[in-house]
Tab-separated table of C-alpha atoms in Angstrom:
chain	number	residue	atom	x	y	z
A	239	MET	CA	-5.005	67.478	-40.996
A	240	LYS	CA	-7.947	65.629	-39.516
A	241	LYS	CA	-7.865	65.213	-35.752
A	242	TYR	CA	-8.954	61.971	-34.075
A	243	THR	CA	-10.804	62.108	-30.816
A	244	TRP	CA	-12.073	59.385	-28.474
A	245	SER	CA	-15.594	59.947	-29.720
A	246	ASN	CA	-14.883	59.372	-33.382
A	247	ARG	CA	-12.760	56.243	-33.060
A	248	ARG	CA	-14.460	53.067	-34.250
A	249	PHE	CA	-14.461	51.638	-30.696
A	250	SER	CA	-14.641	54.093	-27.850
A	251	LEU	CA	-13.245	53.291	-24.390
A	252	LEU	CA	-16.830	52.772	-23.231
A	253	HIS	CA	-17.420	50.201	-25.953
A	254	LEU	CA	-14.185	48.413	-25.106
A	255	THR	CA	-15.060	48.288	-21.403
A	256	ALA	CA	-18.516	46.956	-22.205
A	257	ALA	CA	-17.034	44.250	-24.432
A	258	VAL	CA	-14.626	43.168	-21.653
A	259	VAL	CA	-17.467	43.044	-19.123
A	260	VAL	CA	-19.679	40.999	-21.454
A	261	THR	CA	-16.803	38.598	-22.209
A	262	LEU	CA	-16.088	38.220	-18.504
A	263	LEU	CA	-19.768	37.555	-17.729
A	264	LEU	CA	-19.998	34.974	-20.517
A	265	THR	CA	-16.828	33.288	-19.235
A	266	LEU	CA	-18.140	33.194	-15.678
A	267	ALA	CA	-21.449	31.831	-16.926
A	268	GLY	CA	-19.584	29.135	-18.840
A	269	VAL	CA	-17.539	28.222	-15.775
A	270	ALA	CA	-20.682	28.138	-13.635
A	271	LEU	CA	-22.449	25.928	-16.187
A	272	ALA	CA	-19.442	23.599	-16.360
A	273	ALA	CA	-19.276	23.428	-12.555
A	274	TRP	CA	-22.993	22.655	-12.367
A	275	THR	CA	-22.642	19.973	-15.053
A	276	VAL	CA	-19.583	18.308	-13.503
A	277	LEU	CA	-20.254	18.814	-9.791
A	278	GLY	CA	-24.031	19.017	-9.696
A	279	PRO	CA	-25.882	20.527	-6.730
A	280	GLY	CA	-24.149	18.165	-4.298
A	281	GLY	CA	-20.637	19.237	-5.285
A	282	LEU	CA	-21.573	22.903	-5.237
A	283	THR	CA	-23.081	22.368	-1.774
A	284	LEU	CA	-19.704	21.146	-0.524
A	285	LEU	CA	-17.993	24.205	-1.995
A	286	GLU	CA	-20.581	26.483	-0.441
A	287	GLY	CA	-20.050	24.802	2.928
A	288	LEU	CA	-16.315	25.556	2.776
A	289	GLY	CA	-17.111	29.123	1.726
A	290	LEU	CA	-19.441	29.571	4.700
A	291	ILE	CA	-16.783	28.318	7.107
A	292	ARG	CA	-14.263	30.715	5.628
A	293	THR	CA	-16.542	33.745	5.747
A	294	SER	CA	-18.896	33.175	8.688
A	295	PHE	CA	-17.448	30.718	11.241
A	296	VAL	CA	-16.590	32.452	14.519
A	297	GLY	CA	-14.237	29.861	16.016
A	298	GLU	CA	-10.633	28.931	15.272
A	299	TYR	CA	-9.960	26.079	12.878
A	300	GLU	CA	-7.360	24.569	10.573
A	301	GLU	CA	-8.618	24.599	6.998
A	302	SER	CA	-6.530	21.506	6.182
A	303	ASP	CA	-8.394	19.602	8.929
A	304	VAL	CA	-11.744	20.716	7.505
A	305	ILE	CA	-10.781	19.570	4.017
A	306	ASP	CA	-9.262	16.273	5.201
A	307	ASN	CA	-12.379	15.393	7.179
A	308	ALA	CA	-14.710	16.443	4.375
A	309	MET	CA	-12.828	14.368	1.799
A	310	ALA	CA	-12.604	11.334	4.071
A	311	GLY	CA	-16.315	11.573	4.839
A	312	MET	CA	-17.241	11.925	1.169
A	313	ILE	CA	-15.287	8.829	0.163
A	314	ALA	CA	-16.697	6.902	3.140
A	315	GLY	CA	-20.148	7.908	1.924
A	316	THR	CA	-19.712	5.725	-1.178
A	317	GLY	CA	-20.035	2.690	1.097
A	318	ASP	CA	-16.985	1.134	-0.609
A	319	ARG	CA	-14.539	-0.103	2.024
A	320	TRP	CA	-11.726	-0.176	-0.543
A	321	SER	CA	-11.856	3.465	-1.671
A	322	TYR	CA	-9.979	5.952	0.501
A	323	TYR	CA	-8.718	9.489	0.976
A	324	LEU	CA	-5.083	10.260	1.784
A	325	SER	CA	-4.009	13.529	3.382
A	326	PRO	CA	-0.839	15.084	1.912
A	327	GLU	CA	1.255	13.503	4.687
A	328	SER	CA	-0.411	10.110	4.303
A	329	TYR	CA	0.027	10.232	0.533
A	330	GLN	CA	3.775	10.779	0.821
A	331	ALA	CA	4.037	7.892	3.281
A	332	GLU	CA	1.995	5.677	0.959
A	333	MET	CA	4.259	6.484	-1.978
A	334	GLU	CA	7.262	5.400	0.096
A	335	HIS	CA	5.452	2.175	0.963
A	336	ARG	CA	4.607	1.466	-2.673
A	337	ALA	CA	8.186	2.095	-3.722
A	338	ASN	CA	9.345	-0.386	-1.058
A	339	ALA	CA	11.667	2.367	0.110
A	340	TYR	CA	11.584	4.709	3.079
A	341	VAL	CA	13.675	7.136	5.115
A	342	GLY	CA	14.615	5.557	8.424
A	343	ILE	CA	17.271	3.680	10.343
A	344	GLY	CA	16.461	0.127	9.236
A	345	VAL	CA	14.891	-1.642	12.210
A	346	THR	CA	11.728	-3.659	12.726
A	347	VAL	CA	10.318	-3.372	16.229
A	348	ASP	CA	7.762	-5.176	18.382
A	349	TYR	CA	5.454	-3.085	20.594
A	350	SER	CA	4.454	-5.931	22.921
A	351	ARG	CA	6.976	-5.211	25.692
A	352	GLU	CA	6.038	-2.503	28.190
A	353	GLU	CA	9.676	-1.616	28.791
A	354	GLY	CA	10.269	-0.260	25.294
A	355	LEU	CA	10.563	-1.081	21.592
A	356	SER	CA	11.964	-4.560	21.082
A	357	ILE	CA	14.182	-4.879	18.000
A	358	VAL	CA	13.128	-7.982	16.056
A	359	GLY	CA	14.890	-7.229	12.780
A	360	VAL	CA	17.779	-5.137	11.470
A	361	THR	CA	18.073	-4.327	7.747
A	362	ALA	CA	21.302	-5.687	6.306
A	363	GLY	CA	23.633	-2.841	5.325
A	364	GLY	CA	21.359	-0.239	6.887
A	365	PRO	CA	22.355	2.491	9.355
A	366	ALA	CA	21.075	0.544	12.384
A	367	GLU	CA	23.294	-2.423	11.542
A	368	GLU	CA	26.243	-0.093	10.970
A	369	ALA	CA	25.608	1.454	14.406
A	370	GLY	CA	25.728	-1.985	16.028
A	371	LEU	CA	22.042	-2.521	16.813
A	372	GLN	CA	21.007	-6.165	17.012
A	373	PRO	CA	17.777	-8.188	17.187
A	374	GLY	CA	16.807	-8.881	20.795
A	375	GLU	CA	17.904	-5.478	22.062
A	376	LEU	CA	15.448	-2.993	23.543
A	377	ILE	CA	15.074	0.695	22.676
A	378	THR	CA	14.159	2.395	25.969
A	379	ALA	CA	14.415	6.067	24.895
A	380	VAL	CA	14.600	8.181	21.730
A	381	ASP	CA	16.463	11.505	21.957
A	382	GLY	CA	15.995	11.307	25.711
A	383	VAL	CA	12.234	10.695	25.492
A	384	SER	CA	10.972	7.482	27.101
A	385	ALA	CA	9.980	4.651	24.760
A	386	ALA	CA	8.231	2.644	27.502
A	387	GLY	CA	4.561	2.099	28.270
A	388	GLU	CA	2.109	4.387	26.510
A	389	ASP	CA	4.990	6.334	24.964
A	390	ARG	CA	6.033	3.492	22.659
A	391	GLU	CA	4.101	4.646	19.602
A	392	GLU	CA	5.248	8.250	20.017
A	393	ALA	CA	8.820	6.998	20.356
A	394	MET	CA	8.536	5.237	17.005
A	395	ASP	CA	7.404	8.499	15.425
A	396	LEU	CA	10.453	10.224	16.935
A	397	ILE	CA	12.760	7.683	15.296
A	398	GLN	CA	11.468	8.795	11.904
A	399	GLY	CA	12.713	12.023	10.357
A	400	GLU	CA	14.406	13.645	7.396
A	401	GLU	CA	17.149	11.935	5.446
A	402	GLY	CA	20.639	12.860	6.660
A	403	THR	CA	19.588	13.747	10.209
A	404	THR	CA	20.516	11.679	13.255
A	405	VAL	CA	18.660	10.235	16.240
A	406	VAL	CA	20.075	9.172	19.606
A	407	LEU	CA	18.710	5.877	20.920
A	408	THR	CA	19.079	4.538	24.430
A	409	VAL	CA	19.465	0.805	23.915
A	410	GLN	CA	19.477	-2.045	26.422
A	411	ASP	CA	21.101	-5.326	25.438
A	412	GLU	CA	19.844	-8.748	26.509
A	413	ALA	CA	22.095	-8.647	29.586
A	414	GLY	CA	20.429	-5.404	30.736
A	415	THR	CA	23.373	-3.100	29.952
A	416	GLU	CA	22.353	0.284	28.542
A	417	ARG	CA	24.219	2.421	26.020
A	418	GLU	CA	23.487	5.383	23.769
A	419	VAL	CA	23.733	4.937	20.019
A	420	THR	CA	23.615	7.711	17.401
A	421	VAL	CA	22.063	6.551	14.119
A	422	GLU	CA	21.743	8.446	10.850
A	423	ARG	CA	18.437	8.382	9.012
A	424	ARG	CA	18.892	7.308	5.394
A	425	ASN	CA	16.871	6.208	2.400
A	426	ILE	CA	16.442	2.444	2.679
A	427	GLU	CA	15.116	0.038	0.093
A	428	SER	CA	13.096	-2.745	1.674
A	429	ASP	CA	12.876	-6.143	-0.005
A	430	PRO	CA	9.254	-7.220	-0.569
A	431	VAL	CA	10.337	-10.847	-1.033
A	432	SER	CA	12.374	-13.072	1.285
A	433	TYR	CA	13.010	-16.786	0.964
A	434	GLU	CA	14.796	-19.832	2.308
A	435	MET	CA	15.043	-23.570	1.781
A	436	LEU	CA	13.185	-25.675	4.329
A	437	GLU	CA	13.777	-29.298	5.234
A	438	GLY	CA	12.709	-31.729	2.538
A	439	ASP	CA	13.852	-29.350	-0.217
A	440	VAL	CA	10.760	-27.144	0.042
A	441	GLY	CA	11.308	-23.538	-0.954
A	442	TYR	CA	9.614	-20.999	1.324
A	443	VAL	CA	8.916	-17.587	-0.267
A	444	GLN	CA	7.395	-14.766	1.782
A	445	ILE	CA	5.813	-11.928	-0.226
A	446	SER	CA	5.068	-8.874	1.920
A	447	ASN	CA	3.380	-6.850	-0.855
A	448	PHE	CA	2.862	-6.651	-4.610
A	449	PHE	CA	4.377	-3.199	-5.079
A	450	SER	CA	7.612	-2.156	-6.806
A	451	ARG	CA	10.234	-4.873	-7.400
A	452	SER	CA	8.071	-7.658	-5.948
A	453	ALA	CA	7.789	-9.591	-9.230
A	454	ASP	CA	11.535	-9.430	-9.842
A	455	GLY	CA	12.088	-10.508	-6.244
A	456	LEU	CA	9.834	-13.543	-6.616
A	457	LYS	CA	11.481	-14.609	-9.879
A	458	ALA	CA	14.952	-14.324	-8.367
A	459	ALA	CA	13.867	-16.270	-5.283
A	460	VAL	CA	12.266	-19.137	-7.197
A	461	ASP	CA	15.129	-19.310	-9.701
A	462	ASP	CA	17.608	-19.637	-6.850
A	463	LEU	CA	15.524	-22.203	-4.975
A	464	GLN	CA	15.149	-24.321	-8.125
A	465	SER	CA	18.882	-24.179	-8.749
A	466	ARG	CA	19.358	-25.519	-5.215
A	467	GLY	CA	17.041	-28.455	-5.846
A	468	ALA	CA	13.654	-27.282	-4.557
A	469	ARG	CA	10.966	-29.934	-5.104
A	470	ALA	CA	7.998	-27.797	-3.969
A	471	LEU	CA	7.217	-24.187	-3.096
A	472	VAL	CA	5.289	-22.498	-0.286
A	473	PHE	CA	4.265	-18.886	-0.857
A	474	ASP	CA	3.385	-16.911	2.273
A	475	VAL	CA	1.033	-13.991	1.558
A	476	ARG	CA	-0.390	-13.660	5.068
A	477	ASN	CA	-0.806	-10.004	6.102
A	478	ASN	CA	-0.245	-9.053	2.455
A	479	GLY	CA	-2.560	-6.207	1.425
A	480	GLY	CA	-1.840	-6.523	-2.286
A	481	GLY	CA	-0.345	-3.914	-4.596
A	482	TYR	CA	-0.010	-3.389	-8.334
A	483	LEU	CA	-1.839	-5.642	-10.783
A	484	ASP	CA	1.072	-5.547	-13.239
A	485	GLU	CA	3.389	-6.957	-10.555
A	486	LEU	CA	0.787	-9.672	-9.883
A	487	THR	CA	0.420	-10.640	-13.544
A	488	ALA	CA	4.205	-10.712	-14.017
A	489	MET	CA	4.433	-13.238	-11.163
A	490	LEU	CA	1.580	-15.383	-12.474
A	491	ASP	CA	2.979	-15.298	-16.015
A	492	TYR	CA	6.308	-16.543	-14.671
A	493	LEU	CA	4.773	-19.340	-12.557
A	494	LEU	CA	1.931	-20.579	-14.787
A	495	ASP	CA	1.695	-22.062	-18.273
A	496	GLU	CA	-0.321	-20.693	-21.177
A	497	GLY	CA	-3.802	-19.379	-20.496
A	498	PRO	CA	-5.787	-16.512	-18.921
A	499	ILE	CA	-4.491	-15.345	-15.532
A	500	LEU	CA	-6.591	-12.233	-14.826
A	501	GLN	CA	-9.724	-10.535	-16.098
A	502	THR	CA	-10.715	-6.914	-15.459
A	503	ARG	CA	-13.792	-4.800	-16.196
A	504	SER	CA	-13.547	-1.019	-15.904
A	505	HIS	CA	-16.251	1.372	-14.698
A	506	THR	CA	-17.000	2.066	-18.372
A	507	GLY	CA	-17.589	-1.637	-19.044
A	508	ALA	CA	-14.326	-2.174	-20.956
A	509	GLU	CA	-13.066	-5.727	-20.440
A	510	GLU	CA	-9.515	-7.061	-20.601
A	511	VAL	CA	-8.066	-10.565	-20.284
A	512	VAL	CA	-4.394	-10.976	-19.370
A	513	GLU	CA	-2.764	-14.129	-20.751
A	514	SER	CA	0.262	-16.105	-19.620
A	515	ASP	CA	2.771	-17.626	-22.032
A	516	ALA	CA	3.745	-21.301	-22.100
A	517	ALA	CA	6.857	-20.996	-19.910
A	518	CYS	CA	6.171	-21.977	-16.293
A	519	VAL	CA	7.552	-23.344	-13.026
A	520	ASP	CA	6.681	-27.043	-12.899
A	521	LEU	CA	6.565	-27.600	-9.134
A	522	PRO	CA	3.751	-28.290	-6.642
A	523	MET	CA	2.858	-25.176	-4.679
A	524	ALA	CA	1.006	-24.087	-1.561
A	525	VAL	CA	-0.105	-20.616	-0.458
A	526	LEU	CA	-0.568	-19.415	3.137
A	527	VAL	CA	-3.360	-16.850	3.662
A	528	ASN	CA	-5.202	-15.116	6.505
A	529	ALA	CA	-7.887	-12.480	7.053
A	530	ASP	CA	-5.422	-9.743	6.054
A	531	THR	CA	-4.666	-11.358	2.702
A	532	TYR	CA	-6.499	-9.407	0.031
A	533	SER	CA	-6.393	-7.717	-3.365
A	534	ALA	CA	-3.532	-8.986	-5.568
A	535	ALA	CA	-2.519	-11.477	-2.860
A	536	GLU	CA	-5.951	-13.133	-3.015
A	537	ILE	CA	-5.890	-13.383	-6.810
A	538	PHE	CA	-2.349	-14.785	-6.645
A	539	ALA	CA	-3.472	-17.615	-4.366
A	540	GLY	CA	-6.772	-18.131	-6.172
A	541	GLU	CA	-5.170	-18.366	-9.604
A	542	LEU	CA	-2.591	-20.975	-8.517
A	543	GLN	CA	-5.456	-23.013	-7.070
A	544	GLU	CA	-7.671	-22.502	-10.133
A	545	ARG	CA	-4.905	-23.793	-12.399
A	546	GLY	CA	-4.527	-26.899	-10.231
A	547	VAL	CA	-0.910	-26.265	-9.241
A	548	GLY	CA	-1.412	-24.830	-5.740
A	549	VAL	CA	-3.314	-25.522	-2.523
A	550	ILE	CA	-4.440	-22.816	-0.102
A	551	VAL	CA	-4.021	-23.082	3.685
A	552	GLY	CA	-5.093	-20.646	6.409
A	553	VAL	CA	-8.302	-18.873	7.358
A	554	PRO	CA	-11.002	-17.160	5.245
A	555	THR	CA	-9.867	-14.057	3.361
A	556	SER	CA	-11.615	-10.728	2.878
A	557	GLY	CA	-13.018	-11.208	-0.620
A	558	LYS	CA	-11.795	-8.078	-2.406
A	559	GLY	CA	-12.672	-7.671	-6.066
A	560	TYR	CA	-12.167	-3.996	-6.969
A	561	SER	CA	-8.970	-2.244	-8.009
A	562	GLN	CA	-8.323	1.398	-7.111
A	563	GLN	CA	-6.971	4.232	-9.217
A	564	THR	CA	-5.105	7.011	-7.424
A	565	PHE	CA	-6.134	10.595	-8.268
A	566	LEU	CA	-3.902	13.430	-7.047
A	567	LEU	CA	-5.624	16.440	-5.477
A	568	PRO	CA	-4.661	20.145	-5.449
A	569	ASN	CA	-3.915	20.059	-1.698
A	570	GLY	CA	-1.183	17.432	-2.179
A	571	GLY	CA	-3.383	14.579	-1.015
A	572	ALA	CA	-4.996	11.876	-3.115
A	573	VAL	CA	-8.115	9.794	-3.555
A	574	GLY	CA	-7.913	6.077	-4.211
A	575	LEU	CA	-11.169	5.265	-5.966
A	576	SER	CA	-12.457	1.853	-7.009
A	577	THR	CA	-12.671	2.134	-10.798
A	578	ALA	CA	-12.538	-1.507	-11.977
A	579	ALA	CA	-13.576	-5.017	-10.979
A	580	TYR	CA	-11.163	-7.913	-11.337
A	581	PHE	CA	-11.558	-11.679	-11.585
A	582	THR	CA	-9.478	-14.831	-11.800
A	583	GLY	CA	-8.423	-16.076	-15.212
A	584	GLU	CA	-11.653	-18.068	-15.497
A	585	GLY	CA	-13.750	-15.035	-14.572
A	586	VAL	CA	-14.461	-15.823	-10.913
A	587	SER	CA	-15.008	-12.875	-8.553
A	588	LEU	CA	-13.926	-13.211	-4.927
A	589	ILE	CA	-16.310	-10.494	-3.689
A	590	GLY	CA	-18.360	-11.750	-0.774
A	591	THR	CA	-16.750	-15.176	-0.760
A	592	GLY	CA	-12.992	-14.844	-0.468
A	593	LEU	CA	-10.804	-17.837	-1.266
A	594	THR	CA	-11.826	-21.471	-1.029
A	595	LEU	CA	-9.454	-23.099	1.454
A	596	ASP	CA	-7.973	-26.545	0.896
A	597	ARG	CA	-7.328	-26.733	4.617
A	598	GLU	CA	-8.539	-24.285	7.256
A	599	VAL	CA	-6.031	-23.769	10.066
A	600	ALA	CA	-6.068	-20.851	12.519
A	601	LEU	CA	-3.294	-19.293	14.583
A	602	THR	CA	-3.663	-18.451	18.240
A	603	GLU	CA	-3.587	-14.764	19.185
A	604	GLU	CA	-0.018	-15.189	20.396
A	605	GLN	CA	1.042	-16.906	17.177
A	606	ALA	CA	-0.656	-14.202	15.084
A	607	ALA	CA	1.222	-11.503	17.015
A	608	GLN	CA	4.496	-13.362	16.482
A	609	LEU	CA	3.741	-13.693	12.755
A	610	ALA	CA	3.161	-9.939	12.493
A	611	ALA	CA	6.413	-9.254	14.354
A	612	GLY	CA	8.356	-11.743	12.245
A	613	THR	CA	9.245	-13.931	15.224
A	614	LEU	CA	7.020	-16.993	14.611
A	615	GLU	CA	9.289	-20.015	14.234
A	616	HIS	CA	8.511	-22.303	11.302
A	617	GLY	CA	8.205	-25.307	13.578
A	618	GLU	CA	5.624	-23.466	15.707
A	619	ASP	CA	3.585	-22.269	12.702
A	620	PRO	CA	0.567	-24.604	12.312
A	621	GLN	CA	-0.460	-23.094	8.969
A	622	LEU	CA	2.959	-23.674	7.434
A	623	GLN	CA	3.093	-27.181	8.850
A	624	ALA	CA	-0.342	-27.972	7.387
A	625	ALA	CA	0.817	-26.724	3.979
A	626	LEU	CA	3.894	-28.939	4.149
A	627	GLU	CA	1.674	-31.920	5.014
A	628	LEU	CA	-0.566	-31.254	1.993
A	629	LEU	CA	2.434	-31.008	-0.294
A	630	GLN	CA	3.784	-34.271	1.105
A	631	GLU	CA	0.417	-35.992	0.593
A	632	GLY	CA	0.328	-34.831	-3.006
A	633	ALA	CA	3.877	-35.917	-3.745
């Protein structure tokens, strides 16, 4: 019987080891070539910088801070004010915002009082309402920590927490009587659209953002206002930072008759025109805007004006014309990068110009603060009153 030894096998152990080494070297070379092609010398420089910090830096540091600052600086280096970096914590908070849902107790507060956090709104059916909190009351402490003076912002952070946990608030009513209230933190859906009927049968619709459920909210609001006899509509998109383009186009399709309502051009040059069908809302409209009206909110106002069905009242807007795509990162954060330009239905860009106002009316600093806090009375709102005058003139 013939005996087999290592030396007379077709592939010896030495040959096998050499083959593995060569394969590994070729793989590494391929990875290096791909990295050079995709990242270029600049990207590899960033990686080398992180490697140097890891291997040679003598001081103490948090690697997450290094990465967060590097990413934020890199995005800022594009010179595009609309692109951004989100840390893992900021990304989770942003996702809650976009879902129009958050974990909390269901209160809106005003920071303007030195004595504490003034409650200006309580979410219907939320834990704060169930615990008996009311607008006009003052939160003076959170879990025994003062909510007055410079501690107000920290106190608001203490109110937030994980779903199912509780927080103890020291609350002072309008008569000055203090009590302690225990409130459970729960998942709360916030409504991006609120509305009411004003005098003269004018429907007032406030849109806080164009994220999840905003289009359905607008349709429900306008349907209800029309059923109650609305003869005109005022849309308030002041302090509205925009949102999703598909929510925007759903709103415009519902409000406007047949024709183009939005044009986009991607970074690759691909163009798209979004069309509305013939069904529409046949009412005169006005839109309230300010310097913090941008993105989808600007196009919303601009398209109603372009179609000749809406007037715009307020102050000059920012002039945004790029949409951002969100890219998730391995560290749990994300980059929002401008990847497309957008235009009105007729192809007009708002970049550098903003909206053309039918009537320019400014708020005082006090009125602007009240608007942000949700406490500006309609009768004391000069922008709303100017819009109502324009609608009356056009009637």
